[in-house]
mmCIF file of N, CA, C and O in Angstrom:
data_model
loop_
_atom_site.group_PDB
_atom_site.id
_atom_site.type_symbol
_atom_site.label_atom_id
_atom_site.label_comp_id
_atom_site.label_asym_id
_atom_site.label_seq_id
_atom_site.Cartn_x
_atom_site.Cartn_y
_atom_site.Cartn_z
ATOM 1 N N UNK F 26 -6.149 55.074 -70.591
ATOM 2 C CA UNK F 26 -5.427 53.828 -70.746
ATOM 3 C C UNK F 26 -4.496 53.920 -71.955
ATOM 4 O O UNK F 26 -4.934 54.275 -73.050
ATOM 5 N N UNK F 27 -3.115 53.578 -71.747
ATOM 6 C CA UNK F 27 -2.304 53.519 -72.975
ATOM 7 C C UNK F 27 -2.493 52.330 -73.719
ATOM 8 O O UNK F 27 -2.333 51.351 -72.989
ATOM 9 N N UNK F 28 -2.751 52.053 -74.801
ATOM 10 C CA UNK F 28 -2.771 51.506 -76.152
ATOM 11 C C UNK F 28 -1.398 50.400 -76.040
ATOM 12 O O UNK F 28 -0.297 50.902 -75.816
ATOM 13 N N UNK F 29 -1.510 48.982 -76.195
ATOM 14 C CA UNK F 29 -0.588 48.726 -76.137
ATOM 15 C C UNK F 29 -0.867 47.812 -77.513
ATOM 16 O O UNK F 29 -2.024 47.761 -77.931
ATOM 17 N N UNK F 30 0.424 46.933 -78.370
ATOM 18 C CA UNK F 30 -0.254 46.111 -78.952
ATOM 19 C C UNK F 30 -1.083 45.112 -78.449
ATOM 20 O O UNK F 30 -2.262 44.991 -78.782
ATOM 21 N N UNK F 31 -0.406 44.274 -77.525
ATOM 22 C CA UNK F 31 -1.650 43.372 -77.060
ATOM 23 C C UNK F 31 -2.992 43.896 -76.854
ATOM 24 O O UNK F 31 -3.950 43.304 -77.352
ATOM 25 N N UNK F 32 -3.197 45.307 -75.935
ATOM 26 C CA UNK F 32 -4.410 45.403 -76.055
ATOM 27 C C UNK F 32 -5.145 45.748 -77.504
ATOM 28 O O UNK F 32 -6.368 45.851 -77.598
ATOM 29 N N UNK F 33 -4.252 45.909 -78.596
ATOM 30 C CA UNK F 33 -5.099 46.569 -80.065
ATOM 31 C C UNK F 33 -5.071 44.907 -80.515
ATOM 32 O O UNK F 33 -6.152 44.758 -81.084
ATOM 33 N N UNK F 34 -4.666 44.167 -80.523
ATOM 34 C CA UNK F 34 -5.017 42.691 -80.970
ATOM 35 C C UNK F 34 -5.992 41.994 -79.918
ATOM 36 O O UNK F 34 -6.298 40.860 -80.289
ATOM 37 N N UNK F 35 -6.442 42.293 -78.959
ATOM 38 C CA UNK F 35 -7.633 41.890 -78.049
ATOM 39 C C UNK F 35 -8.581 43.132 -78.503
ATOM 40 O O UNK F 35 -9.606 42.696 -79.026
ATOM 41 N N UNK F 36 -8.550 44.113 -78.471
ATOM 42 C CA UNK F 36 -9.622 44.954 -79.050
ATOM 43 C C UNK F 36 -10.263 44.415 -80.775
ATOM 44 O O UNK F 36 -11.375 43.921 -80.961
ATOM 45 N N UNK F 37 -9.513 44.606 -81.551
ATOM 46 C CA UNK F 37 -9.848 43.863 -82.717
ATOM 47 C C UNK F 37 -10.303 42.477 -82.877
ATOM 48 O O UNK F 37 -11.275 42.268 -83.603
ATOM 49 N N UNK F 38 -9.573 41.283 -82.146
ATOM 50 C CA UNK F 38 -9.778 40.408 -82.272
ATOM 51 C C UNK F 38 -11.491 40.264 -81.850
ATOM 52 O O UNK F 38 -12.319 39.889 -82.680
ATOM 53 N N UNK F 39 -11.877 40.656 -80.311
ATOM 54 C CA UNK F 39 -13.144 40.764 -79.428
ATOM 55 C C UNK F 39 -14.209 41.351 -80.903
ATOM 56 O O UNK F 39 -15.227 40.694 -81.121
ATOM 57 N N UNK F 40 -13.897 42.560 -81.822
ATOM 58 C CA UNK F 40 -14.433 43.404 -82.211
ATOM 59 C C UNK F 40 -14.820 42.133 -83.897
ATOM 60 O O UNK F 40 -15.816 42.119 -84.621
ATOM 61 N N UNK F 41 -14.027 41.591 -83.934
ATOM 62 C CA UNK F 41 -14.041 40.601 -85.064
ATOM 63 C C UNK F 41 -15.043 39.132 -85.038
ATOM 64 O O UNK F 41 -15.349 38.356 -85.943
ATOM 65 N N UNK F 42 -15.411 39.161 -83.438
ATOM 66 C CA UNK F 42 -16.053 37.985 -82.802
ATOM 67 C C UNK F 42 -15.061 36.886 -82.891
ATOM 68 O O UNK F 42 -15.176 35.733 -83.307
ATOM 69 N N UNK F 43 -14.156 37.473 -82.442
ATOM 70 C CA UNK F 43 -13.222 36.119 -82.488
ATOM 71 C C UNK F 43 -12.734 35.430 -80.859
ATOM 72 O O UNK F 43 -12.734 36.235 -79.927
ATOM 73 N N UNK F 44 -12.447 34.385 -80.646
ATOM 74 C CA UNK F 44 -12.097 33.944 -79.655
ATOM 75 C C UNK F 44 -10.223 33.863 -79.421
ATOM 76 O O UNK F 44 -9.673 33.476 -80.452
ATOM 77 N N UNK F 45 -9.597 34.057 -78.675
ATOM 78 C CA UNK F 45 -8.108 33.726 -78.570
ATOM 79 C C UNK F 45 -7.483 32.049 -79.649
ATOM 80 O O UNK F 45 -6.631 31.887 -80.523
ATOM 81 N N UNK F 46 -8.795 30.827 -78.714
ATOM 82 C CA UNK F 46 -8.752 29.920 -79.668
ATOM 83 C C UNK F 46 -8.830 30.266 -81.491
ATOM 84 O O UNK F 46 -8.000 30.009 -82.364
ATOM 85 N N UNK F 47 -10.118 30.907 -81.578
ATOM 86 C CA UNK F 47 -10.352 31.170 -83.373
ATOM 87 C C UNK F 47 -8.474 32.234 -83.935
ATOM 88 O O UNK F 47 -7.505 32.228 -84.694
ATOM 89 N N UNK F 48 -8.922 32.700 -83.192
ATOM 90 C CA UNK F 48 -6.985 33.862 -83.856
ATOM 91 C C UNK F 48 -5.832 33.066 -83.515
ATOM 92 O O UNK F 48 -4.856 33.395 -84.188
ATOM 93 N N UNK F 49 -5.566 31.940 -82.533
ATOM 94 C CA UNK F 49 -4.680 31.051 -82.376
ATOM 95 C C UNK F 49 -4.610 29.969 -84.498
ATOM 96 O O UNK F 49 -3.752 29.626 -85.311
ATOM 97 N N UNK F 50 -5.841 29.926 -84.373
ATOM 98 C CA UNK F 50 -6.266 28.609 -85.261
ATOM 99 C C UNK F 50 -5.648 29.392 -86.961
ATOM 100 O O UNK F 50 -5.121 28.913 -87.965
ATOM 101 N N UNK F 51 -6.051 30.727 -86.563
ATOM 102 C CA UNK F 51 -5.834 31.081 -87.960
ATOM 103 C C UNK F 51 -4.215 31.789 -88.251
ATOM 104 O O UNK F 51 -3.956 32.660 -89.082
ATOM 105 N N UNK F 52 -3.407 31.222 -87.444
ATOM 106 C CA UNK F 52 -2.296 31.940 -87.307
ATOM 107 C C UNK F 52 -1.019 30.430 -87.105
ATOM 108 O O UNK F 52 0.192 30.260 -87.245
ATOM 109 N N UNK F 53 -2.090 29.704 -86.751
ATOM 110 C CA UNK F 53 -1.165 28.211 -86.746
ATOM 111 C C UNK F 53 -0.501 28.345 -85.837
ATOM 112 O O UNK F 53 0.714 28.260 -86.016
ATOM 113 N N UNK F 54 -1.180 28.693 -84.071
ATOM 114 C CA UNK F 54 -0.031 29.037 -82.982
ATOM 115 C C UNK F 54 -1.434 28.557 -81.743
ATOM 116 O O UNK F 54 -2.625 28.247 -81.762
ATOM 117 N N UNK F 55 -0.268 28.769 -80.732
ATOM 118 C CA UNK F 55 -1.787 28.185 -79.504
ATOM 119 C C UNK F 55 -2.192 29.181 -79.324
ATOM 120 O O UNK F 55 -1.801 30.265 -79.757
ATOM 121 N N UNK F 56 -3.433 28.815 -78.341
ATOM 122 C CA UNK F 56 -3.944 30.212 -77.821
ATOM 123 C C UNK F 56 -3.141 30.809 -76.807
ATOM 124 O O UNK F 56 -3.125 32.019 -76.585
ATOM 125 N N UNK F 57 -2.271 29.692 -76.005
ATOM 126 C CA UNK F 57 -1.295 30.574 -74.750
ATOM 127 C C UNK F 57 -0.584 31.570 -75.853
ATOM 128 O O UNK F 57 -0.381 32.682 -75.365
ATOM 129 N N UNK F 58 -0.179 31.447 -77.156
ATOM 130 C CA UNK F 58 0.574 32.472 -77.940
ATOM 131 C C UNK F 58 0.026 33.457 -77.828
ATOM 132 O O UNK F 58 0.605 34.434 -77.353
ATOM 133 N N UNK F 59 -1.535 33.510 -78.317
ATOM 134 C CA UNK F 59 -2.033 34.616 -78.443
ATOM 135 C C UNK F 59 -2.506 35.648 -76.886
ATOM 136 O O UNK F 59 -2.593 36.862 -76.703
ATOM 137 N N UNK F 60 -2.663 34.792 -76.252
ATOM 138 C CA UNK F 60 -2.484 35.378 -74.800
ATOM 139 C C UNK F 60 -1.428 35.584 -74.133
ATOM 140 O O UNK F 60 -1.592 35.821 -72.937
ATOM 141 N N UNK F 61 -0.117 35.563 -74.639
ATOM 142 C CA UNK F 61 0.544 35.865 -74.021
ATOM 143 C C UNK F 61 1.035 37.541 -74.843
ATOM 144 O O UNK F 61 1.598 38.361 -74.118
ATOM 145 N N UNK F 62 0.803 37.858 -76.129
ATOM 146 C CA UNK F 62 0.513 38.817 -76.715
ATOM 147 C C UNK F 62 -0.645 40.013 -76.458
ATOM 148 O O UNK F 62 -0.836 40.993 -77.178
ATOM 149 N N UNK F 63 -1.071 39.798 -75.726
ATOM 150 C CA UNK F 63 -2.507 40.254 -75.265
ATOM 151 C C UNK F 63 -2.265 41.179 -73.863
ATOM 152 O O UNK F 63 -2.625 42.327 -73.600
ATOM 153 N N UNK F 64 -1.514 40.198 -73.091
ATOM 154 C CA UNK F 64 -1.275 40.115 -71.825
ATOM 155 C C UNK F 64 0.164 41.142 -71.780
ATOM 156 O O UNK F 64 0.450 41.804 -70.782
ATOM 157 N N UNK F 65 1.017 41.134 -73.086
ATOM 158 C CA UNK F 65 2.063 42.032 -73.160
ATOM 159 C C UNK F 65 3.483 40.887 -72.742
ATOM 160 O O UNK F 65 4.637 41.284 -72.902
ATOM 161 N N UNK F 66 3.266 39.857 -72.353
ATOM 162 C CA UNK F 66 4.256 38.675 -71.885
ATOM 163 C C UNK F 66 4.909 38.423 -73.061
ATOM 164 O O UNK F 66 5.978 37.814 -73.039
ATOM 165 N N UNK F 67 4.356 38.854 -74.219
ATOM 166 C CA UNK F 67 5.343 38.245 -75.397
ATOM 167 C C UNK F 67 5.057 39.424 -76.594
ATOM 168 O O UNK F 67 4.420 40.466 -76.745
ATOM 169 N N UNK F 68 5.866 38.631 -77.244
ATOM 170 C CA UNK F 68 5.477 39.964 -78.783
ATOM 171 C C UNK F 68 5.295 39.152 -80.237
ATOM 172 O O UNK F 68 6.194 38.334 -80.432
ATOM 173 N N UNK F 69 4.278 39.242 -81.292
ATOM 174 C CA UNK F 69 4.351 38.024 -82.370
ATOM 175 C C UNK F 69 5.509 38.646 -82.763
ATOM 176 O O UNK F 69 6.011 39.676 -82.312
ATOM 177 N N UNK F 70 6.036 37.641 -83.994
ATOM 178 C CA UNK F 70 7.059 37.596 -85.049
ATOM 179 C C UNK F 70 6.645 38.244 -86.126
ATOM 180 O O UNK F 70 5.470 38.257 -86.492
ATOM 181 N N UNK F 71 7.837 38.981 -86.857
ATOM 182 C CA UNK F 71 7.165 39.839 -88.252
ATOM 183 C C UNK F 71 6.381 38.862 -88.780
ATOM 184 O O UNK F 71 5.380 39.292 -88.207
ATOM 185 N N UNK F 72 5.997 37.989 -89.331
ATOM 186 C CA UNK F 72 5.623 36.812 -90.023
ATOM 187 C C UNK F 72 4.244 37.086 -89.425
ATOM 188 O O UNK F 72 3.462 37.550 -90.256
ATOM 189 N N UNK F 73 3.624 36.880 -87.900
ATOM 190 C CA UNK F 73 2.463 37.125 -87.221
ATOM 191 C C UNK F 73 1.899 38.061 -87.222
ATOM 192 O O UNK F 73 0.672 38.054 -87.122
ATOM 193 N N UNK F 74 2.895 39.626 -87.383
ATOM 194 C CA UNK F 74 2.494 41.066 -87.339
ATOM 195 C C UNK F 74 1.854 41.272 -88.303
ATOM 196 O O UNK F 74 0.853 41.988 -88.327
ATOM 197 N N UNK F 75 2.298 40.719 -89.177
ATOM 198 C CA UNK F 75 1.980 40.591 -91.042
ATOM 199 C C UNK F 75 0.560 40.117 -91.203
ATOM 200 O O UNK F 75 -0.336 40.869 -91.588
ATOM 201 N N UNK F 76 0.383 38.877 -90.905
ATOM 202 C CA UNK F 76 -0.430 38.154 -90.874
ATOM 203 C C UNK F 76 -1.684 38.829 -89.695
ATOM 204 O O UNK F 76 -2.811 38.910 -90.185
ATOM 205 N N UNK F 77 -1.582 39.169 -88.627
ATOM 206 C CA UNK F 77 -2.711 39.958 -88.153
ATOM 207 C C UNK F 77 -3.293 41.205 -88.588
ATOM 208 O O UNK F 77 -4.439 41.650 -88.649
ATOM 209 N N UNK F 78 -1.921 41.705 -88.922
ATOM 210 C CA UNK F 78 -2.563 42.960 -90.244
ATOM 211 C C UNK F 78 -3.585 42.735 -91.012
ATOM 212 O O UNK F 78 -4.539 43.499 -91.159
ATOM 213 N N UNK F 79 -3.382 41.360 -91.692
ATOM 214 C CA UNK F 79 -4.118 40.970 -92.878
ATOM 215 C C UNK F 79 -5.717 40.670 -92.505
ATOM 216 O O UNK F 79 -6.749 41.127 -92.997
ATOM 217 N N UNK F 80 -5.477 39.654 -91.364
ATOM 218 C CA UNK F 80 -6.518 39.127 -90.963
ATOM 219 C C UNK F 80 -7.420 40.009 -90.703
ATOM 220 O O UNK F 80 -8.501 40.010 -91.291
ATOM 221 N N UNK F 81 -6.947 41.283 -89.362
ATOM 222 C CA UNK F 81 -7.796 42.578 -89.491
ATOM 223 C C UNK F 81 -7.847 43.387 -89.875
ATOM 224 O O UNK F 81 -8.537 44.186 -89.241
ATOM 225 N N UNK F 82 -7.242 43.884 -91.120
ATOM 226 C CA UNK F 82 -7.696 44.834 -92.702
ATOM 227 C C UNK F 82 -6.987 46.300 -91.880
ATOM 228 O O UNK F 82 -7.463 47.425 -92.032
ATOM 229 N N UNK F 83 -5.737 45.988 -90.981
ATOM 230 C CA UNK F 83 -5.004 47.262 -90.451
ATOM 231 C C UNK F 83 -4.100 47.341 -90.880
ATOM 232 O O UNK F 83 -4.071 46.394 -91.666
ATOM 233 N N UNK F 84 -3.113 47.908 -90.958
ATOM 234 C CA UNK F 84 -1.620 48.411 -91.232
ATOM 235 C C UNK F 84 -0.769 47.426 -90.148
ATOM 236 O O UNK F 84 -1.442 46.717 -89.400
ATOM 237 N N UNK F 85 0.478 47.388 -90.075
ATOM 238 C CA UNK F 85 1.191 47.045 -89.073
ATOM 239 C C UNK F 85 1.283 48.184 -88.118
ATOM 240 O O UNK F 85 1.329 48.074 -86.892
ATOM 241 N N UNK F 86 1.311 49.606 -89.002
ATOM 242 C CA UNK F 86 1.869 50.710 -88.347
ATOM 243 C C UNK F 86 0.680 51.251 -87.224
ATOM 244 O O UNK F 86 0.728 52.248 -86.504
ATOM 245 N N UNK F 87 -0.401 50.218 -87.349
ATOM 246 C CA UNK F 87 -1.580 50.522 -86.720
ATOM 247 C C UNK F 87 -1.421 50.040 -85.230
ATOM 248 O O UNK F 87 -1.260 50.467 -84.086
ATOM 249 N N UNK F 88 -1.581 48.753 -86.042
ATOM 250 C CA UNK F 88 -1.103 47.381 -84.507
ATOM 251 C C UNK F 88 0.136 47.747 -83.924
ATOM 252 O O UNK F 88 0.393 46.894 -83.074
ATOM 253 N N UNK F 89 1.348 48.918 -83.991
ATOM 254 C CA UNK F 89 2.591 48.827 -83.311
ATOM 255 C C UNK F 89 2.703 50.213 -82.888
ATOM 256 O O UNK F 89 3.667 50.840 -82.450
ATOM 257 N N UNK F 90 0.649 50.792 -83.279
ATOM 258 C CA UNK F 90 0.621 52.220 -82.916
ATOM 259 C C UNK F 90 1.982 53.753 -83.337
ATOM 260 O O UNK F 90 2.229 54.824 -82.782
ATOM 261 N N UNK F 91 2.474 53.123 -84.432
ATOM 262 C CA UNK F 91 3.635 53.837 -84.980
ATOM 263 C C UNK F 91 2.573 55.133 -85.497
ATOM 264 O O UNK F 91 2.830 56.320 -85.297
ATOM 265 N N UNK F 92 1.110 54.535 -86.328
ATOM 266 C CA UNK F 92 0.824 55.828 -86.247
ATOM 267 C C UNK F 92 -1.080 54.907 -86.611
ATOM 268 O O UNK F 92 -1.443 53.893 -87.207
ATOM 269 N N UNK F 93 -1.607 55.756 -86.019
ATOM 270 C CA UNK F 93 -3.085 55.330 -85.523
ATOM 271 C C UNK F 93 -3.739 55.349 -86.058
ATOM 272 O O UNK F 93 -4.880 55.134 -85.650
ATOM 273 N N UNK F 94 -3.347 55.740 -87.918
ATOM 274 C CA UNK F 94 -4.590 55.567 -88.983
ATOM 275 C C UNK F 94 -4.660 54.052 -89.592
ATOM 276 O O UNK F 94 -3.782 53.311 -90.035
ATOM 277 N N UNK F 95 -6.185 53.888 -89.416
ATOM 278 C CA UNK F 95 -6.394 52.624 -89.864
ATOM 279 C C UNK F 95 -6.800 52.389 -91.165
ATOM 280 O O UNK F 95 -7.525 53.196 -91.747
ATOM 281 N N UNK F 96 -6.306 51.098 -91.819
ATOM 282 C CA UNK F 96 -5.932 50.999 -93.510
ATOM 283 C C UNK F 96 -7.508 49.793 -93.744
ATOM 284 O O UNK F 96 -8.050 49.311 -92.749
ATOM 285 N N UNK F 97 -8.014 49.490 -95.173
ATOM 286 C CA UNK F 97 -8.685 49.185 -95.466
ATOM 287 C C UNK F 97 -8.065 48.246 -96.463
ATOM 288 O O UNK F 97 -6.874 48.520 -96.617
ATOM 289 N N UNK F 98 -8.529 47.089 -97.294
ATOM 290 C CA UNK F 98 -8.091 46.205 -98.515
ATOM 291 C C UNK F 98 -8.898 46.450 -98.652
ATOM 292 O O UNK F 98 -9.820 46.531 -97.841
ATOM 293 N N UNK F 99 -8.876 46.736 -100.069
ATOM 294 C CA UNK F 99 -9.945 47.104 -101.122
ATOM 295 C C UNK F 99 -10.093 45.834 -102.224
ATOM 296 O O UNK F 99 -11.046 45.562 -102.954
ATOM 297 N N UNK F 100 -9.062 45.301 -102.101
ATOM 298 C CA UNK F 100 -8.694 44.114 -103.071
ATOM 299 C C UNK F 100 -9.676 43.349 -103.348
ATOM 300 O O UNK F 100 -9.893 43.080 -104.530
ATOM 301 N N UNK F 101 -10.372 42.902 -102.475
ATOM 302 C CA UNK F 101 -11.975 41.732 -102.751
ATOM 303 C C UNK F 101 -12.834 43.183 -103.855
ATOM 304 O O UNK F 101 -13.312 42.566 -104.807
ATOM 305 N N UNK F 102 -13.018 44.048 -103.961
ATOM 306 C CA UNK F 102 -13.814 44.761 -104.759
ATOM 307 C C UNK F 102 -13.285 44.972 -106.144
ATOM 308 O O UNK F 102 -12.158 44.738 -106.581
ATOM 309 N N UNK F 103 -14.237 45.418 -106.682
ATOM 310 C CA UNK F 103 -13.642 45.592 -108.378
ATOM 311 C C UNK F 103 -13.297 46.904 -108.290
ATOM 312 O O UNK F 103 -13.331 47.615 -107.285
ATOM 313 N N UNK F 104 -12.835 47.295 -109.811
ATOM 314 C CA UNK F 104 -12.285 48.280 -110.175
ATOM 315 C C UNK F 104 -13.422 49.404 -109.823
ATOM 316 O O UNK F 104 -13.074 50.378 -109.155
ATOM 317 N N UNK F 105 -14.895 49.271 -110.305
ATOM 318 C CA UNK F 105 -15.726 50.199 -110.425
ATOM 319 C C UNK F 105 -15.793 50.233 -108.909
ATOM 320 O O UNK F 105 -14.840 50.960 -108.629
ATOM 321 N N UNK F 106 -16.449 49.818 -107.600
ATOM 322 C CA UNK F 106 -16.301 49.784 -106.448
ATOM 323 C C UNK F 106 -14.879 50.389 -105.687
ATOM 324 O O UNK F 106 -14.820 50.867 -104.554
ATOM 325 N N UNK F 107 -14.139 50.275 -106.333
ATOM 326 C CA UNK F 107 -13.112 50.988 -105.665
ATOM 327 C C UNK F 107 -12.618 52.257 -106.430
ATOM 328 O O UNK F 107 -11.624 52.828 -105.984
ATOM 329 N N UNK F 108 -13.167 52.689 -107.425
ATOM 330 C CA UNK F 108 -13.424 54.063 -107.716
ATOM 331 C C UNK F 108 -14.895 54.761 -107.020
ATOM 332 O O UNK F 108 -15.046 55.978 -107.121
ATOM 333 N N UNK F 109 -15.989 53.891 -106.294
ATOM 334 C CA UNK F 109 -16.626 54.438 -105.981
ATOM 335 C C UNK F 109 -16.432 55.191 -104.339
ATOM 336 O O UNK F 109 -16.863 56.225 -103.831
ATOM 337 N N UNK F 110 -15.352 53.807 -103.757
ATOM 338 C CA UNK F 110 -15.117 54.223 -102.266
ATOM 339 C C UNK F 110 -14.033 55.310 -102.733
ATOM 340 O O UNK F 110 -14.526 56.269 -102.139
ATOM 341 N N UNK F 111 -13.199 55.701 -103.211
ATOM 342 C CA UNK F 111 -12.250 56.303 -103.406
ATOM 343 C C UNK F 111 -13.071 57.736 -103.618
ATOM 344 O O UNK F 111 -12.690 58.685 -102.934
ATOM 345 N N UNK F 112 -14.137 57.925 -104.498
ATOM 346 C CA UNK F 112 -14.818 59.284 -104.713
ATOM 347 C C UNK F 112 -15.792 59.591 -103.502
ATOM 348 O O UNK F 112 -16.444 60.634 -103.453
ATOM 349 N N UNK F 113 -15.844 58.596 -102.515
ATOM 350 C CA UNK F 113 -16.742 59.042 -101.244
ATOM 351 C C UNK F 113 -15.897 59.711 -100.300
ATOM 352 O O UNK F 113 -16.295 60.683 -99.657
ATOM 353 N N UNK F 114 -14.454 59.106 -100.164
ATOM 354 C CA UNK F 114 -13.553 59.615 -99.442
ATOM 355 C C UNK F 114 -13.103 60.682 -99.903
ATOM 356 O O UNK F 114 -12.700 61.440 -99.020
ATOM 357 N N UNK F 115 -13.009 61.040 -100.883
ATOM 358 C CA UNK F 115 -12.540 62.561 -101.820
ATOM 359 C C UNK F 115 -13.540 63.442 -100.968
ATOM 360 O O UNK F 115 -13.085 64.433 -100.398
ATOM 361 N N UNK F 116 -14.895 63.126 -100.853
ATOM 362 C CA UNK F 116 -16.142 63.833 -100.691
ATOM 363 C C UNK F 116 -15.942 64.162 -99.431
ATOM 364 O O UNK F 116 -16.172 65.352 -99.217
ATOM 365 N N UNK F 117 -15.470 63.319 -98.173
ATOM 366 C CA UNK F 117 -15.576 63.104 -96.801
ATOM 367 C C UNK F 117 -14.018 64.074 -96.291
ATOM 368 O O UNK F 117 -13.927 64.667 -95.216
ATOM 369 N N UNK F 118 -12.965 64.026 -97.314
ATOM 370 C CA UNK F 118 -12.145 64.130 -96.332
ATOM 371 C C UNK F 118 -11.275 65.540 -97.326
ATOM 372 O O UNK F 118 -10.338 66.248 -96.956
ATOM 373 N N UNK F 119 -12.070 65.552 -98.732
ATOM 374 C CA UNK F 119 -11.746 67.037 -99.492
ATOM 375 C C UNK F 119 -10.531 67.000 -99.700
ATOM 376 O O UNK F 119 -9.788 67.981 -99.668
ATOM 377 N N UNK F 120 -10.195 65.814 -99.946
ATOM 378 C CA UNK F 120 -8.146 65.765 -100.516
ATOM 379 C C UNK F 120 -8.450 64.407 -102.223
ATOM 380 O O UNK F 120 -9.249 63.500 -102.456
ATOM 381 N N UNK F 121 -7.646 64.849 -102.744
ATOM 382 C CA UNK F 121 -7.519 64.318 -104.271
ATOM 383 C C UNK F 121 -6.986 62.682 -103.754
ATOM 384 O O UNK F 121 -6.015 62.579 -103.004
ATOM 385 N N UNK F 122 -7.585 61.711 -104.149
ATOM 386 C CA UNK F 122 -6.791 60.212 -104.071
ATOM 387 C C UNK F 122 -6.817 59.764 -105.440
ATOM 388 O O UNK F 122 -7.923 59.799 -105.979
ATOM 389 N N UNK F 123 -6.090 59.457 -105.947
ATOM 390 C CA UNK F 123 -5.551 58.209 -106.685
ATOM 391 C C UNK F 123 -6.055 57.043 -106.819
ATOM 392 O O UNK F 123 -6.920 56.837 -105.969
ATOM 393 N N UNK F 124 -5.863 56.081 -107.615
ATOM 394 C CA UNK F 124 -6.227 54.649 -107.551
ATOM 395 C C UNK F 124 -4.933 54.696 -107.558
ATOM 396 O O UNK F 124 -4.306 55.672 -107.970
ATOM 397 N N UNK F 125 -4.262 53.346 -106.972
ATOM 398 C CA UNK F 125 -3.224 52.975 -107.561
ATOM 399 C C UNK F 125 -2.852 51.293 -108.245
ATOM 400 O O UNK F 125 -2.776 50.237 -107.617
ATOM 401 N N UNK F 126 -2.701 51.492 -109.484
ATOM 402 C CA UNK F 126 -2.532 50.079 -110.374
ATOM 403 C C UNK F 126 -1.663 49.433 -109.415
ATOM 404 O O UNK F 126 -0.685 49.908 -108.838
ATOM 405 N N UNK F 127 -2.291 48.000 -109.315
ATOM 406 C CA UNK F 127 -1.187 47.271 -108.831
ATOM 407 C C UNK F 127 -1.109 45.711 -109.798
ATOM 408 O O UNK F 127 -0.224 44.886 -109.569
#
C-alpha cells in the first residue's frame, strides 16, 4: 500500500486514540475536514500541516513523506533528560549528536 498523507494522519491519529471528532476539535475545523484529508478529497493548509506535526511529535517532512524519519520534541524534558536521550541514541545508532541551545 502506498503511504499517502491522509493515510499517515489516520494512522497516527487511530495510533494516538484519537477520534476524527477529537483531531477536528484540536485543530478548530470539522470532522468532514479531517475526513476529507484522510480520504485524500482534500489537503490541510500549512497552518494545519504545522499544527499536526505538533500535535503528533512528527516532522512535516514525515506527514508529506518527503522523507520517512520520524522527529521527537524533547522540549517538555529538562536539560539533564535530554542529554540522557541524546547519549542513548549515540549508543543505538554510533553517530556523535549535539544538543542544540535553543
Amino acid at each position: 500500500m502506498i503511504e499517502t498523507l491522509g493515510s499517515r494522519i489516520a494512522q497516527l491519529r487511530q495510533k494516538n486514540g484519537m477520534s476524527q471528532t477529537d483531531l477536528a476539535k484540536r485543530l478548530n475545523i470539522s470532522r468532514a475536514g479531517v475526513q476529507s484529508w484522510e480520504c485524500g478529497e482534500n489537503y490541510p493548509s500549512t497552518d494545519n500541516l504545522i499544527s499536526l506535526s505538533k500535535i503528533f511529535h512528527v516532522s512535516t517532512d514525515y506527514l508529506l513523506n518527503i522523507n520517512a524519519t520520524k522527529t521527537i520534541s524533547l522540549d517538555h524534558y529538562s536539560k539533564d533528560e535530554q542529554n540522557i536521550i541524546f547519549r542513548l541514541l549515540q549508543y543505538f545508532d554510533g553517530t556523535a549528536c549535539t544538543l542544540e541551545k535553543g
